[in-house]
Amino acid sequence: MTTIDHRLLQVRARIARACAQHGRDPAGVALLAVSKTMSPAAVREAVHAGQRAFGENYVQEGVDKIAALRALGCTGLQWHYIGALQSNKTRAVAEHFDWVHGIERLAIAQRLSAQRPPGLAPLQVCIQVNLDGGRNKAGVSAPETLALAQQLLELPRLRLRGLMCIPEPVPDFAAQCALFGQLRALLAQLQAAWPPGAAALDTLSMGMSADLEAAVASGSTLVRVGSAIFGPRA
């Protein structure tokens, strides 16, 4: 068993334990392995250990890695772009990725929809919410979220799946849960206002290596884990 195999087992066990403690089905919490700065060989190890969904933060690195993994014979993978996106990088993301976590501007979403190739499924997206109000943090404020969500409904090549956050680190489990609970409550508000017949809002992308237990306790459906799988980054 490789180190990455072992770490993946440990992370999956953490998710399973958190689900058991909080009355959740582990099948309702997806694991996204954040592979930014990691080599294609490291990603291939994770693929061989059963991981299929990977997250990247740098567009060109991600595009190159997608091609490299395909050349290595790793197919059927799902690629997520995480974080802020510049307008000059939207075409590459629209053409190569399956998900975008971090929509915070309508103009970026419009570009992604217009540039999504018709032969691909609609791009799955989450709105990034700035929960703790940090001035230098990406994301829309909670009051702005509903308006942006309604605008995304009009874009034909995107499918809004839910909300995402990257809060500042806080010191204890209760404080982590309080922050994540804000995102869960905001998603519930969106769901209550959502038009009949629109695609369901079913995703809370929250929780990372240090706080995934609190995220699972608070209703996360997708945790984004990097260092606990791949080890420290250079």
mmCIF file of C-alpha atoms in Angstrom:
data_model
loop_
_atom_site.group_PDB
_atom_site.id
_atom_site.type_symbol
_atom_site.label_atom_id
_atom_site.label_comp_id
_atom_site.label_asym_id
_atom_site.label_seq_id
_atom_site.Cartn_x
_atom_site.Cartn_y
_atom_site.Cartn_z
ATOM 1 C CA MET A 1 0.000 0.000 0.000
ATOM 2 C CA THR A 2 1.378 3.424 -0.945
ATOM 3 C CA THR A 3 1.329 6.481 1.290
ATOM 4 C CA ILE A 4 -1.457 8.026 -0.775
ATOM 5 C CA ASP A 5 -3.486 4.792 -0.536
ATOM 6 C CA HIS A 6 -3.100 4.871 3.242
ATOM 7 C CA ARG A 7 -3.985 8.549 3.558
ATOM 8 C CA LEU A 8 -7.084 8.122 1.392
ATOM 9 C CA LEU A 9 -8.239 5.297 3.648
ATOM 10 C CA GLN A 10 -7.684 7.521 6.692
ATOM 11 C CA VAL A 11 -9.663 10.400 5.181
ATOM 12 C CA ARG A 12 -12.528 8.130 4.178
ATOM 13 C CA ALA A 13 -12.525 6.694 7.693
ATOM 14 C CA ARG A 14 -12.724 10.223 9.150
ATOM 15 C CA ILE A 15 -15.729 10.968 6.944
ATOM 16 C CA ALA A 16 -17.403 7.695 7.907
ATOM 17 C CA ARG A 17 -16.845 8.331 11.627
ATOM 18 C CA ALA A 18 -18.216 11.867 11.377
ATOM 19 C CA CYS A 19 -21.268 10.579 9.523
ATOM 20 C CA ALA A 20 -21.866 7.907 12.162
ATOM 21 C CA GLN A 21 -21.565 10.448 14.973
ATOM 22 C CA HIS A 22 -24.046 12.839 13.368
ATOM 23 C CA GLY A 23 -26.582 10.439 11.872
ATOM 24 C CA ARG A 24 -25.598 10.866 8.234
ATOM 25 C CA ASP A 25 -25.191 8.384 5.417
ATOM 26 C CA PRO A 26 -21.546 8.369 4.213
ATOM 27 C CA ALA A 27 -22.863 7.992 0.661
ATOM 28 C CA GLY A 28 -24.166 11.554 0.991
ATOM 29 C CA VAL A 29 -20.691 13.061 1.432
ATOM 30 C CA ALA A 30 -18.436 13.101 -1.640
ATOM 31 C CA LEU A 31 -14.664 13.395 -1.341
ATOM 32 C CA LEU A 32 -12.872 15.811 -3.663
ATOM 33 C CA ALA A 33 -9.093 15.248 -3.666
ATOM 34 C CA VAL A 34 -7.439 18.644 -4.135
ATOM 35 C CA SER A 35 -4.454 17.882 -6.309
ATOM 36 C CA LYS A 36 -3.074 21.374 -7.019
ATOM 37 C CA THR A 37 0.742 21.403 -7.307
ATOM 38 C CA MET A 38 0.794 17.598 -7.186
ATOM 39 C CA SER A 39 2.308 15.586 -10.019
ATOM 40 C CA PRO A 40 0.282 13.493 -12.451
ATOM 41 C CA ALA A 41 2.006 10.450 -10.933
ATOM 42 C CA ALA A 42 0.630 11.321 -7.491
ATOM 43 C CA VAL A 43 -2.852 11.767 -8.934
ATOM 44 C CA ARG A 44 -2.528 8.422 -10.694
ATOM 45 C CA GLU A 45 -1.747 6.785 -7.335
ATOM 46 C CA ALA A 46 -4.962 8.239 -5.950
ATOM 47 C CA VAL A 47 -6.877 6.997 -9.012
ATOM 48 C CA HIS A 48 -5.507 3.492 -8.466
ATOM 49 C CA ALA A 49 -6.734 3.766 -4.859
ATOM 50 C CA GLY A 50 -10.249 4.417 -6.111
ATOM 51 C CA GLN A 51 -10.447 8.225 -6.124
ATOM 52 C CA ARG A 52 -12.220 9.744 -9.127
ATOM 53 C CA ALA A 53 -12.861 13.452 -8.360
ATOM 54 C CA PHE A 54 -9.979 15.941 -8.269
ATOM 55 C CA GLY A 55 -9.747 19.671 -7.632
ATOM 56 C CA GLU A 56 -7.340 22.178 -9.144
ATOM 57 C CA ASN A 57 -6.734 25.852 -8.334
ATOM 58 C CA TYR A 58 -4.488 26.858 -11.228
ATOM 59 C CA VAL A 59 -6.019 26.758 -14.677
ATOM 60 C CA GLN A 60 -3.068 25.861 -16.891
ATOM 61 C CA GLU A 61 -1.673 23.370 -14.392
ATOM 62 C CA GLY A 62 -5.084 21.750 -14.233
ATOM 63 C CA VAL A 63 -5.513 21.579 -18.007
ATOM 64 C CA ASP A 64 -2.047 20.053 -18.394
ATOM 65 C CA LYS A 65 -2.770 17.531 -15.643
ATOM 66 C CA ILE A 66 -6.082 16.508 -17.189
ATOM 67 C CA ALA A 67 -4.253 15.770 -20.454
ATOM 68 C CA ALA A 68 -1.433 13.955 -18.644
ATOM 69 C CA LEU A 69 -3.811 11.680 -16.738
ATOM 70 C CA ARG A 70 -5.669 10.874 -19.931
ATOM 71 C CA ALA A 71 -2.359 9.964 -21.561
ATOM 72 C CA LEU A 72 -1.617 7.706 -18.572
ATOM 73 C CA GLY A 73 -4.827 5.808 -19.274
ATOM 74 C CA CYS A 74 -6.828 7.281 -16.362
ATOM 75 C CA THR A 75 -10.319 7.836 -17.717
ATOM 76 C CA GLY A 76 -13.700 8.516 -16.152
ATOM 77 C CA LEU A 77 -12.308 11.202 -13.842
ATOM 78 C CA GLN A 78 -14.168 14.314 -12.703
ATOM 79 C CA TRP A 79 -12.303 17.617 -12.587
ATOM 80 C CA HIS A 80 -13.291 20.563 -10.392
ATOM 81 C CA TYR A 81 -11.881 24.073 -10.639
ATOM 82 C CA ILE A 82 -11.736 25.721 -7.206
ATOM 83 C CA GLY A 83 -11.405 29.404 -6.458
ATOM 84 C CA ALA A 84 -11.508 32.770 -8.179
ATOM 85 C CA LEU A 85 -11.380 32.805 -11.962
ATOM 86 C CA GLN A 86 -10.096 35.555 -14.241
ATOM 87 C CA SER A 87 -11.972 36.368 -17.424
ATOM 88 C CA ASN A 88 -9.026 35.437 -19.650
ATOM 89 C CA LYS A 89 -9.023 31.897 -18.203
ATOM 90 C CA THR A 90 -12.717 31.068 -18.561
ATOM 91 C CA ARG A 91 -12.474 29.345 -21.954
ATOM 92 C CA ALA A 92 -9.935 26.788 -20.754
ATOM 93 C CA VAL A 93 -12.069 26.000 -17.717
ATOM 94 C CA ALA A 94 -15.264 25.784 -19.779
ATOM 95 C CA GLU A 95 -13.612 23.383 -22.217
ATOM 96 C CA HIS A 96 -11.804 21.069 -19.780
ATOM 97 C CA PHE A 97 -13.441 21.029 -16.346
ATOM 98 C CA ASP A 98 -16.673 19.455 -15.110
ATOM 99 C CA TRP A 99 -17.326 21.680 -12.088
ATOM 100 C CA VAL A 100 -16.486 25.204 -10.958
ATOM 101 C CA HIS A 101 -16.484 26.016 -7.237
ATOM 102 C CA GLY A 102 -16.271 29.710 -6.733
ATOM 103 C CA ILE A 103 -18.714 31.605 -8.938
ATOM 104 C CA GLU A 104 -18.936 35.097 -7.496
ATOM 105 C CA ARG A 105 -19.563 37.302 -10.547
ATOM 106 C CA LEU A 106 -22.271 37.108 -13.174
ATOM 107 C CA ALA A 107 -19.851 38.194 -15.923
ATOM 108 C CA ILE A 108 -17.603 35.181 -15.288
ATOM 109 C CA ALA A 109 -20.600 32.841 -15.283
ATOM 110 C CA GLN A 110 -21.826 34.308 -18.563
ATOM 111 C CA ARG A 111 -18.455 33.704 -20.182
ATOM 112 C CA LEU A 112 -18.338 30.124 -18.918
ATOM 113 C CA SER A 113 -21.815 29.427 -20.298
ATOM 114 C CA ALA A 114 -21.046 30.980 -23.683
ATOM 115 C CA GLN A 115 -17.730 29.102 -23.973
ATOM 116 C CA ARG A 116 -18.943 25.683 -22.801
ATOM 117 C CA PRO A 117 -18.722 23.353 -25.836
ATOM 118 C CA PRO A 118 -22.137 22.049 -26.930
ATOM 119 C CA GLY A 119 -20.858 18.471 -26.962
ATOM 120 C CA LEU A 120 -20.221 18.532 -23.224
ATOM 121 C CA ALA A 121 -22.723 18.324 -20.399
ATOM 122 C CA PRO A 122 -23.589 21.651 -18.740
ATOM 123 C CA LEU A 123 -20.877 22.929 -16.423
ATOM 124 C CA GLN A 124 -21.815 22.239 -12.791
ATOM 125 C CA VAL A 125 -21.232 25.307 -10.619
ATOM 126 C CA CYS A 126 -21.403 26.461 -7.005
ATOM 127 C CA ILE A 127 -21.658 30.045 -5.795
ATOM 128 C CA GLN A 128 -18.862 30.986 -3.404
ATOM 129 C CA VAL A 129 -20.146 32.794 -0.317
ATOM 130 C CA ASN A 130 -17.952 34.978 1.884
ATOM 131 C CA LEU A 131 -19.370 33.872 5.231
ATOM 132 C CA ASP A 132 -17.118 35.788 7.601
ATOM 133 C CA GLY A 133 -16.983 39.072 5.705
ATOM 134 C CA GLY A 134 -13.246 39.201 5.122
ATOM 135 C CA ARG A 135 -12.448 42.138 2.836
ATOM 136 C CA ASN A 136 -9.780 40.232 0.951
ATOM 137 C CA LYS A 137 -11.805 37.018 0.661
ATOM 138 C CA ALA A 138 -13.482 35.888 -2.546
ATOM 139 C CA GLY A 139 -17.199 35.280 -2.629
ATOM 140 C CA VAL A 140 -20.506 37.108 -2.537
ATOM 141 C CA SER A 141 -22.174 38.193 0.664
ATOM 142 C CA ALA A 142 -25.109 36.182 1.959
ATOM 143 C CA PRO A 143 -27.669 38.864 0.950
ATOM 144 C CA GLU A 144 -26.311 38.893 -2.629
ATOM 145 C CA THR A 145 -26.544 35.130 -3.056
ATOM 146 C CA LEU A 146 -30.207 34.781 -4.065
ATOM 147 C CA ALA A 147 -29.964 37.431 -6.784
ATOM 148 C CA LEU A 148 -26.873 35.811 -8.309
ATOM 149 C CA ALA A 149 -28.472 32.359 -8.121
ATOM 150 C CA GLN A 150 -31.535 33.598 -10.008
ATOM 151 C CA GLN A 151 -29.317 35.122 -12.702
ATOM 152 C CA LEU A 152 -27.414 31.844 -13.116
ATOM 153 C CA LEU A 153 -30.713 30.088 -13.845
ATOM 154 C CA GLU A 154 -30.851 31.984 -17.141
ATOM 155 C CA LEU A 155 -27.517 30.634 -18.415
ATOM 156 C CA PRO A 156 -28.159 27.580 -20.608
ATOM 157 C CA ARG A 157 -24.763 25.874 -20.405
ATOM 158 C CA LEU A 158 -24.434 26.042 -16.621
ATOM 159 C CA ARG A 159 -26.229 24.123 -13.882
ATOM 160 C CA LEU A 160 -26.196 25.689 -10.440
ATOM 161 C CA ARG A 161 -25.702 22.917 -7.880
ATOM 162 C CA GLY A 162 -25.358 24.827 -4.615
ATOM 163 C CA LEU A 163 -23.008 26.855 -2.442
ATOM 164 C CA MET A 164 -19.353 26.779 -1.486
ATOM 165 C CA CYS A 165 -17.274 28.504 1.191
ATOM 166 C CA ILE A 166 -13.685 28.780 2.391
ATOM 167 C CA PRO A 167 -13.985 30.441 5.815
ATOM 168 C CA GLU A 168 -11.050 31.680 7.831
ATOM 169 C CA PRO A 169 -9.721 29.048 10.260
ATOM 170 C CA VAL A 170 -11.419 29.161 13.654
ATOM 171 C CA PRO A 171 -10.145 27.541 16.839
ATOM 172 C CA ASP A 172 -12.679 24.912 17.818
ATOM 173 C CA PHE A 173 -15.327 22.517 16.589
ATOM 174 C CA ALA A 174 -18.274 24.595 17.797
ATOM 175 C CA ALA A 175 -17.027 27.721 16.021
ATOM 176 C CA GLN A 176 -16.428 25.746 12.830
ATOM 177 C CA CYS A 177 -19.964 24.346 12.981
ATOM 178 C CA ALA A 178 -21.403 27.821 13.560
ATOM 179 C CA LEU A 179 -19.801 29.098 10.350
ATOM 180 C CA PHE A 180 -20.761 26.072 8.286
ATOM 181 C CA GLY A 181 -24.286 26.239 9.699
ATOM 182 C CA GLN A 182 -24.655 29.678 8.111
ATOM 183 C CA LEU A 183 -24.038 28.190 4.666
ATOM 184 C CA ARG A 184 -26.469 25.341 5.311
ATOM 185 C CA ALA A 185 -29.151 27.846 6.369
ATOM 186 C CA LEU A 186 -28.483 29.968 3.296
ATOM 187 C CA LEU A 187 -28.876 26.958 1.007
ATOM 188 C CA ALA A 188 -32.178 26.143 2.714
ATOM 189 C CA GLN A 189 -33.372 29.685 1.971
ATOM 190 C CA LEU A 190 -32.428 29.289 -1.693
ATOM 191 C CA GLN A 191 -34.165 25.935 -1.909
ATOM 192 C CA ALA A 192 -37.354 27.417 -0.430
ATOM 193 C CA ALA A 193 -37.339 30.205 -3.039
ATOM 194 C CA TRP A 194 -36.312 28.008 -5.962
ATOM 195 C CA PRO A 195 -38.677 27.882 -8.977
ATOM 196 C CA PRO A 196 -40.682 24.654 -9.418
ATOM 197 C CA GLY A 197 -39.150 22.493 -12.112
ATOM 198 C CA ALA A 198 -35.662 23.996 -11.823
ATOM 199 C CA ALA A 199 -32.768 21.600 -11.272
ATOM 200 C CA ALA A 200 -32.356 20.815 -7.587
ATOM 201 C CA LEU A 201 -29.883 22.639 -5.397
ATOM 202 C CA ASP A 202 -28.178 19.698 -3.720
ATOM 203 C CA THR A 203 -24.572 20.669 -2.960
ATOM 204 C CA LEU A 204 -22.830 22.194 0.033
ATOM 205 C CA SER A 205 -19.124 22.300 -0.840
ATOM 206 C CA MET A 206 -17.501 22.941 2.530
ATOM 207 C CA GLY A 207 -14.850 21.401 4.722
ATOM 208 C CA MET A 208 -11.142 20.744 4.189
ATOM 209 C CA SER A 209 -8.417 18.683 5.840
ATOM 210 C CA ALA A 210 -8.527 20.535 9.166
ATOM 211 C CA ASP A 211 -12.285 20.912 9.605
ATOM 212 C CA LEU A 212 -14.025 18.179 7.628
ATOM 213 C CA GLU A 213 -15.670 16.711 10.758
ATOM 214 C CA ALA A 214 -17.418 20.004 11.526
ATOM 215 C CA ALA A 215 -18.431 20.337 7.882
ATOM 216 C CA VAL A 216 -19.973 16.854 7.844
ATOM 217 C CA ALA A 217 -21.773 17.600 11.114
ATOM 218 C CA SER A 218 -23.153 20.768 9.502
ATOM 219 C CA GLY A 219 -24.496 19.112 6.350
ATOM 220 C CA SER A 220 -21.636 19.229 3.852
ATOM 221 C CA THR A 221 -22.215 17.077 0.780
ATOM 222 C CA LEU A 222 -18.696 17.535 -0.597
ATOM 223 C CA VAL A 223 -15.449 17.959 1.327
ATOM 224 C CA ARG A 224 -12.300 19.243 -0.384
ATOM 225 C CA VAL A 225 -9.199 17.537 1.013
ATOM 226 C CA GLY A 226 -5.658 18.081 -0.204
ATOM 227 C CA SER A 227 -2.796 17.796 2.291
ATOM 228 C CA ALA A 228 -4.401 14.963 4.267
ATOM 229 C CA ILE A 229 -4.288 12.897 1.057
ATOM 230 C CA PHE A 230 -1.209 14.083 -0.791
ATOM 231 C CA GLY A 231 0.913 15.409 2.071
ATOM 232 C CA PRO A 232 2.391 18.899 2.479
ATOM 233 C CA ARG A 233 2.780 20.996 -0.640
ATOM 234 C CA ALA A 234 6.125 22.399 -1.682
#
